[in-house]
PDB file of C-alpha atoms in Angstrom:
ATOM      1  CA  ASP D 447      66.181  60.718 170.303  1.00 65.00           C
ATOM      2  CA  GLY D 448      66.196  57.000 171.021  1.00 71.00           C
ATOM      3  CA  GLY D 449      69.194  55.551 172.762  1.00 92.00           C
ATOM      4  CA  ILE D 450      70.793  54.183 175.880  1.00 96.00           C
ATOM      5  CA  THR D 451      71.631  56.376 178.839  1.00 96.00           C
ATOM      6  CA  GLN D 452      74.185  55.331 181.421  1.00 97.00           C
ATOM      7  CA  SER D 453      74.875  57.159 184.636  1.00 96.00           C
ATOM      8  CA  PRO D 454      76.996  58.244 186.275  1.00 96.00           C
ATOM      9  CA  LYS D 455      79.745  58.727 183.700  1.00 95.00           C
ATOM     10  CA  TYR D 456      82.424  58.669 186.399  1.00 95.00           C
ATOM     11  CA  LEU D 457      82.189  57.066 189.801  1.00 93.00           C
ATOM     12  CA  PHE D 458      84.633  56.679 192.652  1.00 93.00           C
ATOM     13  CA  ARG D 459      84.189  54.067 195.306  1.00 89.00           C
ATOM     14  CA  LYS D 460      85.961  53.173 198.476  1.00 89.00           C
ATOM     15  CA  GLU D 461      86.866  49.557 199.064  1.00 87.00           C
ATOM     16  CA  GLY D 462      84.045  47.665 200.728  1.00 87.00           C
ATOM     17  CA  GLN D 463      81.260  49.781 199.260  1.00 91.00           C
ATOM     18  CA  ASN D 464      78.561  48.647 196.871  1.00 93.00           C
ATOM     19  CA  VAL D 465      77.762  50.923 193.936  1.00 95.00           C
ATOM     20  CA  THR D 466      74.947  50.827 191.397  1.00 96.00           C
ATOM     21  CA  LEU D 467      75.308  51.843 187.759  1.00 97.00           C
ATOM     22  CA  SER D 468      72.194  52.939 185.948  1.00 98.00           C
ATOM     23  CA  CYS D 469      71.188  51.931 182.410  1.00 98.00           C
ATOM     24  CA  GLU D 470      68.012  53.142 180.714  1.00 97.00           C
ATOM     25  CA  GLN D 471      66.931  52.583 177.110  1.00 97.00           C
ATOM     26  CA  ASN D 472      64.029  53.987 175.092  1.00 95.00           C
ATOM     27  CA  LEU D 473      64.572  51.793 172.037  1.00 92.00           C
ATOM     28  CA  ASN D 474      61.884  49.294 173.063  1.00 90.00           C
ATOM     29  CA  HIS D 475      64.527  46.571 172.997  1.00 89.00           C
ATOM     30  CA  ASP D 476      63.864  43.302 174.757  1.00 88.00           C
ATOM     31  CA  ALA D 477      67.432  42.276 175.513  1.00 90.00           C
ATOM     32  CA  MET D 478      69.873  44.230 177.633  1.00 93.00           C
ATOM     33  CA  TYR D 479      73.494  43.510 178.542  1.00 95.00           C
ATOM     34  CA  TRP D 480      76.285  44.642 180.806  1.00 97.00           C
ATOM     35  CA  TYR D 481      79.887  44.421 179.613  1.00 96.00           C
ATOM     36  CA  ARG D 482      83.113  45.198 181.366  1.00 97.00           C
ATOM     37  CA  GLN D 483      85.991  46.672 179.363  1.00 95.00           C
ATOM     38  CA  ASP D 484      89.603  46.456 180.490  1.00 92.00           C
ATOM     39  CA  PRO D 485      92.638  47.407 178.371  1.00 84.00           C
ATOM     40  CA  GLY D 486      93.714  44.536 176.148  1.00 79.00           C
ATOM     41  CA  GLN D 487      90.824  42.294 177.180  1.00 82.00           C
ATOM     42  CA  GLY D 488      88.028  43.446 174.946  1.00 87.00           C
ATOM     43  CA  LEU D 489      84.456  43.374 176.153  1.00 93.00           C
ATOM     44  CA  ARG D 490      83.493  40.717 178.657  1.00 93.00           C
ATOM     45  CA  LEU D 491      79.868  39.899 179.397  1.00 93.00           C
ATOM     46  CA  ILE D 492      78.768  40.307 183.008  1.00 96.00           C
ATOM     47  CA  TYR D 493      74.995  39.742 182.888  1.00 96.00           C
ATOM     48  CA  TYR D 494      72.257  39.774 180.292  1.00 93.00           C
ATOM     49  CA  SER D 495      68.489  39.878 180.301  1.00 93.00           C
ATOM     50  CA  GLN D 496      66.098  38.827 177.577  1.00 88.00           C
ATOM     51  CA  ILE D 497      62.811  39.717 179.272  1.00 89.00           C
ATOM     52  CA  VAL D 498      61.563  41.542 182.348  1.00 94.00           C
ATOM     53  CA  ASN D 499      62.188  39.770 185.643  1.00 95.00           C
ATOM     54  CA  ASP D 500      64.629  37.354 184.056  1.00 93.00           C
ATOM     55  CA  PHE D 501      68.399  37.541 183.656  1.00 94.00           C
ATOM     56  CA  GLN D 502      71.380  35.221 183.256  1.00 93.00           C
ATOM     57  CA  LYS D 503      75.005  35.292 184.269  1.00 94.00           C
ATOM     58  CA  GLY D 504      77.584  36.047 181.655  1.00 92.00           C
ATOM     59  CA  ASP D 505      81.240  35.100 181.679  1.00 90.00           C
ATOM     60  CA  ILE D 506      82.328  37.214 184.659  1.00 95.00           C
ATOM     61  CA  ALA D 507      79.262  37.572 186.924  1.00 96.00           C
ATOM     62  CA  GLU D 508      81.017  37.023 190.261  1.00 96.00           C
ATOM     63  CA  GLY D 509      80.798  40.110 192.460  1.00 96.00           C
ATOM     64  CA  TYR D 510      78.017  41.706 190.416  1.00 97.00           C
ATOM     65  CA  SER D 511      74.232  41.714 190.622  1.00 97.00           C
ATOM     66  CA  VAL D 512      71.449  43.014 188.377  1.00 98.00           C
ATOM     67  CA  SER D 513      67.690  43.464 188.277  1.00 97.00           C
ATOM     68  CA  ARG D 514      65.203  43.854 185.427  1.00 97.00           C
ATOM     69  CA  GLU D 515      61.968  45.157 186.894  1.00 97.00           C
ATOM     70  CA  LYS D 516      61.127  47.267 183.832  1.00 96.00           C
ATOM     71  CA  LYS D 517      61.807  46.668 180.153  1.00 96.00           C
ATOM     72  CA  GLU D 518      63.680  49.946 179.798  1.00 96.00           C
ATOM     73  CA  SER D 519      65.908  49.632 182.875  1.00 98.00           C
ATOM     74  CA  PHE D 520      68.768  47.257 183.745  1.00 98.00           C
ATOM     75  CA  PRO D 521      70.859  48.529 186.699  1.00 98.00           C
ATOM     76  CA  LEU D 522      74.137  46.863 187.652  1.00 98.00           C
ATOM     77  CA  THR D 523      75.392  46.698 191.228  1.00 97.00           C
ATOM     78  CA  VAL D 524      79.100  46.234 191.776  1.00 96.00           C
ATOM     79  CA  THR D 525      79.369  44.639 195.183  1.00 94.00           C
ATOM     80  CA  SER D 526      82.211  44.619 197.663  1.00 89.00           C
ATOM     81  CA  ALA D 527      82.798  40.983 196.659  1.00 88.00           C
ATOM     82  CA  GLN D 528      84.160  42.088 193.285  1.00 89.00           C
ATOM     83  CA  LYS D 529      87.905  41.927 193.813  1.00 88.00           C
ATOM     84  CA  ASN D 530      89.018  44.229 191.022  1.00 90.00           C
ATOM     85  CA  PRO D 531      86.122  46.525 190.131  1.00 92.00           C
ATOM     86  CA  THR D 532      88.055  49.394 188.549  1.00 94.00           C
ATOM     87  CA  ALA D 533      86.981  49.297 184.893  1.00 95.00           C
ATOM     88  CA  PHE D 534      84.862  50.845 182.170  1.00 96.00           C
ATOM     89  CA  TYR D 535      81.327  49.447 182.230  1.00 97.00           C
ATOM     90  CA  LEU D 536      79.158  49.380 179.134  1.00 97.00           C
ATOM     91  CA  CYS D 537      75.443  48.736 178.889  1.00 97.00           C
ATOM     92  CA  ALA D 538      73.923  47.583 175.611  1.00 95.00           C
ATOM     93  CA  SER D 539      70.601  46.514 174.176  1.00 93.00           C
ATOM     94  CA  THR D 540      69.261  44.791 171.102  1.00 87.00           C
ATOM     95  CA  GLY D 541      65.942  43.863 169.624  1.00 79.00           C
ATOM     96  CA  LEU D 542      65.214  40.168 169.381  1.00 68.00           C
ATOM     97  CA  LYS D 543      63.949  38.170 166.438  1.00 60.00           C
ATOM     98  CA  GLY D 544      60.319  38.990 165.888  1.00 52.00           C
ATOM     99  CA  THR D 545      60.676  42.365 167.535  1.00 47.00           C
ATOM    100  CA  GLY D 546      62.803  44.039 164.915  1.00 47.00           C
ATOM    101  CA  GLY D 547      65.995  42.284 165.827  1.00 56.00           C
ATOM    102  CA  THR D 548      68.853  42.948 163.432  1.00 64.00           C
ATOM    103  CA  GLY D 549      71.729  41.599 165.460  1.00 74.00           C
ATOM    104  CA  GLU D 550      73.080  45.059 166.167  1.00 84.00           C
ATOM    105  CA  LEU D 551      74.053  45.921 169.720  1.00 90.00           C
ATOM    106  CA  PHE D 552      73.403  49.514 170.772  1.00 92.00           C
ATOM    107  CA  PHE D 553      75.742  50.747 173.479  1.00 95.00           C
ATOM    108  CA  GLY D 554      75.574  53.504 176.023  1.00 96.00           C
ATOM    109  CA  GLU D 555      78.515  55.841 176.566  1.00 96.00           C
ATOM    110  CA  GLY D 556      79.782  53.885 179.532  1.00 96.00           C
ATOM    111  CA  SER D 557      80.495  54.417 183.198  1.00 97.00           C
ATOM    112  CA  ARG D 558      84.047  54.524 184.484  1.00 95.00           C
ATOM    113  CA  LEU D 559      84.366  53.153 187.999  1.00 95.00           C
ATOM    114  CA  THR D 560      87.482  53.748 190.050  1.00 94.00           C
ATOM    115  CA  VAL D 561      88.071  52.142 193.413  1.00 90.00           C
ATOM    116  CA  LEU D 562      90.144  54.279 195.745  1.00 85.00           C
TER     117      LEU D 562
ATOM    118  CA  GLN B1010      87.960  30.088 176.516  1.00 49.00           C
ATOM    119  CA  GLN B1011      88.585  32.860 174.034  1.00 54.00           C
ATOM    120  CA  GLN B1012      86.438  32.127 170.995  1.00 86.00           C
ATOM    121  CA  VAL B1013      87.384  35.125 168.843  1.00 94.00           C
ATOM    122  CA  LYS B1014      91.057  35.983 168.416  1.00 95.00           C
ATOM    123  CA  GLN B1015      91.917  39.433 167.071  1.00 96.00           C
ATOM    124  CA  SER B1016      95.186  40.846 165.792  1.00 96.00           C
ATOM    125  CA  PRO B1017      97.111  43.079 165.870  1.00 97.00           C
ATOM    126  CA  GLN B1018      96.601  44.670 169.265  1.00 95.00           C
ATOM    127  CA  SER B1019      97.672  48.041 167.879  1.00 96.00           C
ATOM    128  CA  LEU B1020      98.253  49.445 164.419  1.00 97.00           C
ATOM    129  CA  ILE B1021      99.779  52.632 163.084  1.00 98.00           C
ATOM    130  CA  VAL B1022      98.977  53.571 159.500  1.00 98.00           C
ATOM    131  CA  GLN B1023      99.796  56.646 157.466  1.00 98.00           C
ATOM    132  CA  LYS B1024      96.994  58.743 156.072  1.00 98.00           C
ATOM    133  CA  GLY B1025      95.827  57.290 152.779  1.00 98.00           C
ATOM    134  CA  GLY B1026      97.102  53.814 153.578  1.00 98.00           C
ATOM    135  CA  ILE B1027      95.204  50.568 154.098  1.00 98.00           C
ATOM    136  CA  SER B1028      94.449  49.345 157.620  1.00 98.00           C
ATOM    137  CA  ILE B1029      93.922  45.608 158.018  1.00 98.00           C
ATOM    138  CA  ILE B1030      92.651  43.915 161.159  1.00 98.00           C
ATOM    139  CA  ASN B1031      92.235  40.158 161.380  1.00 98.00           C
ATOM    140  CA  CYS B1032      90.015  37.882 163.429  1.00 98.00           C
ATOM    141  CA  ALA B1033      89.667  34.128 163.778  1.00 97.00           C
ATOM    142  CA  TYR B1034      86.886  32.196 165.426  1.00 96.00           C
ATOM    143  CA  GLU B1035      86.407  28.660 166.682  1.00 93.00           C
ATOM    144  CA  ASN B1036      82.677  28.120 167.011  1.00 89.00           C
ATOM    145  CA  THR B1037      81.255  27.007 163.676  1.00 89.00           C
ATOM    146  CA  ALA B1038      77.756  27.857 164.898  1.00 86.00           C
ATOM    147  CA  PHE B1039      78.507  31.580 164.648  1.00 88.00           C
ATOM    148  CA  ASP B1040      76.501  33.129 161.831  1.00 86.00           C
ATOM    149  CA  TYR B1041      76.833  36.866 162.313  1.00 88.00           C
ATOM    150  CA  PHE B1042      80.137  38.736 162.295  1.00 93.00           C
ATOM    151  CA  PRO B1043      80.003  42.458 163.122  1.00 93.00           C
ATOM    152  CA  TRP B1044      82.753  45.001 163.559  1.00 97.00           C
ATOM    153  CA  TYR B1045      82.379  47.751 166.135  1.00 97.00           C
ATOM    154  CA  GLN B1046      84.219  51.074 166.261  1.00 98.00           C
ATOM    155  CA  GLN B1047      84.910  52.777 169.575  1.00 97.00           C
ATOM    156  CA  PHE B1048      86.244  56.285 170.132  1.00 96.00           C
ATOM    157  CA  PRO B1049      87.908  57.165 173.452  1.00 91.00           C
ATOM    158  CA  GLY B1050      85.436  57.606 176.290  1.00 89.00           C
ATOM    159  CA  LYS B1051      82.502  56.414 174.176  1.00 93.00           C
ATOM    160  CA  GLY B1052      80.598  53.196 173.726  1.00 94.00           C
ATOM    161  CA  PRO B1053      81.227  51.031 170.656  1.00 96.00           C
ATOM    162  CA  ALA B1054      79.024  51.477 167.594  1.00 95.00           C
ATOM    163  CA  LEU B1055      78.333  49.048 164.788  1.00 94.00           C
ATOM    164  CA  LEU B1056      80.523  49.770 161.764  1.00 96.00           C
ATOM    165  CA  ILE B1057      79.796  46.936 159.358  1.00 95.00           C
ATOM    166  CA  ALA B1058      78.653  43.315 159.608  1.00 92.00           C
ATOM    167  CA  ILE B1059      78.635  40.192 157.454  1.00 92.00           C
ATOM    168  CA  ARG B1060      76.883  36.840 157.389  1.00 89.00           C
ATOM    169  CA  PRO B1061      78.697  33.669 156.253  1.00 88.00           C
ATOM    170  CA  ASP B1062      76.754  33.283 153.024  1.00 89.00           C
ATOM    171  CA  VAL B1063      78.925  35.972 151.367  1.00 92.00           C
ATOM    172  CA  SER B1064      82.703  36.321 151.155  1.00 94.00           C
ATOM    173  CA  GLU B1065      82.913  40.085 151.109  1.00 96.00           C
ATOM    174  CA  LYS B1066      80.903  43.125 152.099  1.00 96.00           C
ATOM    175  CA  LYS B1067      81.836  46.695 151.307  1.00 97.00           C
ATOM    176  CA  GLU B1068      80.464  49.913 152.745  1.00 96.00           C
ATOM    177  CA  GLY B1069      82.311  52.985 151.592  1.00 97.00           C
ATOM    178  CA  ARG B1070      85.971  52.691 152.617  1.00 98.00           C
ATOM    179  CA  PHE B1071      85.272  49.723 154.907  1.00 98.00           C
ATOM    180  CA  THR B1072      85.317  46.114 153.666  1.00 97.00           C
ATOM    181  CA  ILE B1073      84.874  42.818 155.480  1.00 96.00           C
ATOM    182  CA  SER B1074      86.499  39.768 153.908  1.00 96.00           C
ATOM    183  CA  PHE B1075      85.191  36.446 155.155  1.00 96.00           C
ATOM    184  CA  ASN B1076      86.786  33.008 154.754  1.00 95.00           C
ATOM    185  CA  LYS B1077      84.395  30.388 156.082  1.00 94.00           C
ATOM    186  CA  SER B1078      86.674  27.392 155.545  1.00 94.00           C
ATOM    187  CA  ALA B1079      89.525  29.056 157.435  1.00 96.00           C
ATOM    188  CA  LYS B1080      87.160  30.495 160.056  1.00 96.00           C
ATOM    189  CA  GLN B1081      88.694  33.910 159.579  1.00 97.00           C
ATOM    190  CA  PHE B1082      87.426  37.370 158.763  1.00 97.00           C
ATOM    191  CA  SER B1083      89.114  40.703 158.401  1.00 98.00           C
ATOM    192  CA  LEU B1084      88.378  44.412 158.235  1.00 98.00           C
ATOM    193  CA  HIS B1085      90.047  46.530 155.582  1.00 98.00           C
ATOM    194  CA  ILE B1086      89.958  50.321 155.818  1.00 98.00           C
ATOM    195  CA  MET B1087      90.928  51.880 152.502  1.00 98.00           C
ATOM    196  CA  ASP B1088      92.347  55.409 152.277  1.00 98.00           C
ATOM    197  CA  SER B1089      92.669  55.540 156.076  1.00 98.00           C
ATOM    198  CA  GLN B1090      92.040  58.955 157.632  1.00 98.00           C
ATOM    199  CA  PRO B1091      93.011  60.461 161.006  1.00 97.00           C
ATOM    200  CA  GLY B1092      89.303  60.420 161.897  1.00 97.00           C
ATOM    201  CA  ASP B1093      89.431  56.616 161.673  1.00 98.00           C
ATOM    202  CA  SER B1094      91.705  56.539 164.716  1.00 98.00           C
ATOM    203  CA  ALA B1095      89.761  54.430 167.192  1.00 97.00           C
ATOM    204  CA  THR B1096      89.607  50.976 168.707  1.00 97.00           C
ATOM    205  CA  TYR B1097      88.032  48.327 166.526  1.00 98.00           C
ATOM    206  CA  PHE B1098      86.424  45.157 167.835  1.00 97.00           C
ATOM    207  CA  CYS B1099      85.449  42.150 165.812  1.00 96.00           C
ATOM    208  CA  ALA B1100      82.643  40.008 167.167  1.00 94.00           C
ATOM    209  CA  ALA B1101      80.657  36.894 166.446  1.00 92.00           C
ATOM    210  CA  SER B1102      77.292  35.576 167.464  1.00 87.00           C
ATOM    211  CA  ASN B1103      74.760  32.895 166.769  1.00 80.00           C
ATOM    212  CA  ARG B1104      71.284  34.091 165.960  1.00 68.00           C
ATOM    213  CA  ARG B1105      69.855  30.612 165.821  1.00 55.00           C
ATOM    214  CA  ASN B1106      69.679  30.165 169.596  1.00 52.00           C
ATOM    215  CA  SER B1107      66.202  29.320 170.861  1.00 50.00           C
ATOM    216  CA  GLY B1108      64.069  32.356 171.618  1.00 50.00           C
ATOM    217  CA  GLY B1109      66.073  34.486 169.229  1.00 53.00           C
ATOM    218  CA  TYR B1110      68.618  35.412 171.871  1.00 54.00           C
ATOM    219  CA  GLN B1111      72.099  36.057 170.671  1.00 66.00           C
ATOM    220  CA  LYS B1112      75.175  36.147 172.837  1.00 76.00           C
ATOM    221  CA  VAL B1113      77.926  38.214 171.267  1.00 86.00           C
ATOM    222  CA  THR B1114      81.558  37.225 171.717  1.00 89.00           C
ATOM    223  CA  PHE B1115      84.059  40.022 171.179  1.00 92.00           C
ATOM    224  CA  GLY B1116      87.687  40.038 170.131  1.00 93.00           C
ATOM    225  CA  THR B1117      90.210  41.850 172.316  1.00 93.00           C
ATOM    226  CA  GLY B1118      90.285  44.982 170.168  1.00 95.00           C
ATOM    227  CA  THR B1119      92.757  46.781 167.904  1.00 97.00           C
ATOM    228  CA  LYS B1120      93.800  50.333 168.600  1.00 96.00           C
ATOM    229  CA  LEU B1121      94.266  52.061 165.250  1.00 98.00           C
ATOM    230  CA  GLN B1122      96.186  55.288 164.890  1.00 98.00           C
ATOM    231  CA  VAL B1123      96.226  57.022 161.521  1.00 98.00           C
ATOM    232  CA  ILE B1124      98.999  59.563 161.311  1.00 97.00           C
ATOM    233  CA  PRO B1125      98.890  62.531 158.899  1.00 93.00           C
TER     234      PRO B1125
END
């Protein structure tokens, strides 16, 4: 079945460590996104990518990095510079206009990161 | 700057009642207004969406009411059921950006509990 796969589902990190969250999609979508979810704050955009080898900062990019070497993959690295990384991280994708874009975001099941 | 304001933050409704969640936006360039439903530990999924050329859209027990002049839209859940208990996010985006890219702005979410 087509969809978005995030891994790991749960991740624990010690302070000062970098961690990488995986996001893979087989929907043939051009655009991919990373959101951070905190209680009472909704979904905040970290980074997004419209095409391979190109990505832009979202509203809260500080302390995070991404890469887009393949259309189906958009990993997120939470670096030690992120001051409050404990959160639920969601990856999403959507088709763009001309490639079947409907406006709908498809989300993965999320990765919960806890800093010890 | 928060561009989509959502209320209430939480809502308790009895089974069979009507659940109403409200959102207001500021950016008049928004032209796509989706609602997403999220169950605990899962990623959000599109529930229903509306474009500003109509004032109402109904899908089963779910209805979006849209007031363009007031820059407000709301989700009504008729005959609410315990299975509707979830967090609901309103969102807005502009599909007219160059290259077809759309950046989605989310509300802060409403946690709905439907009690038997």
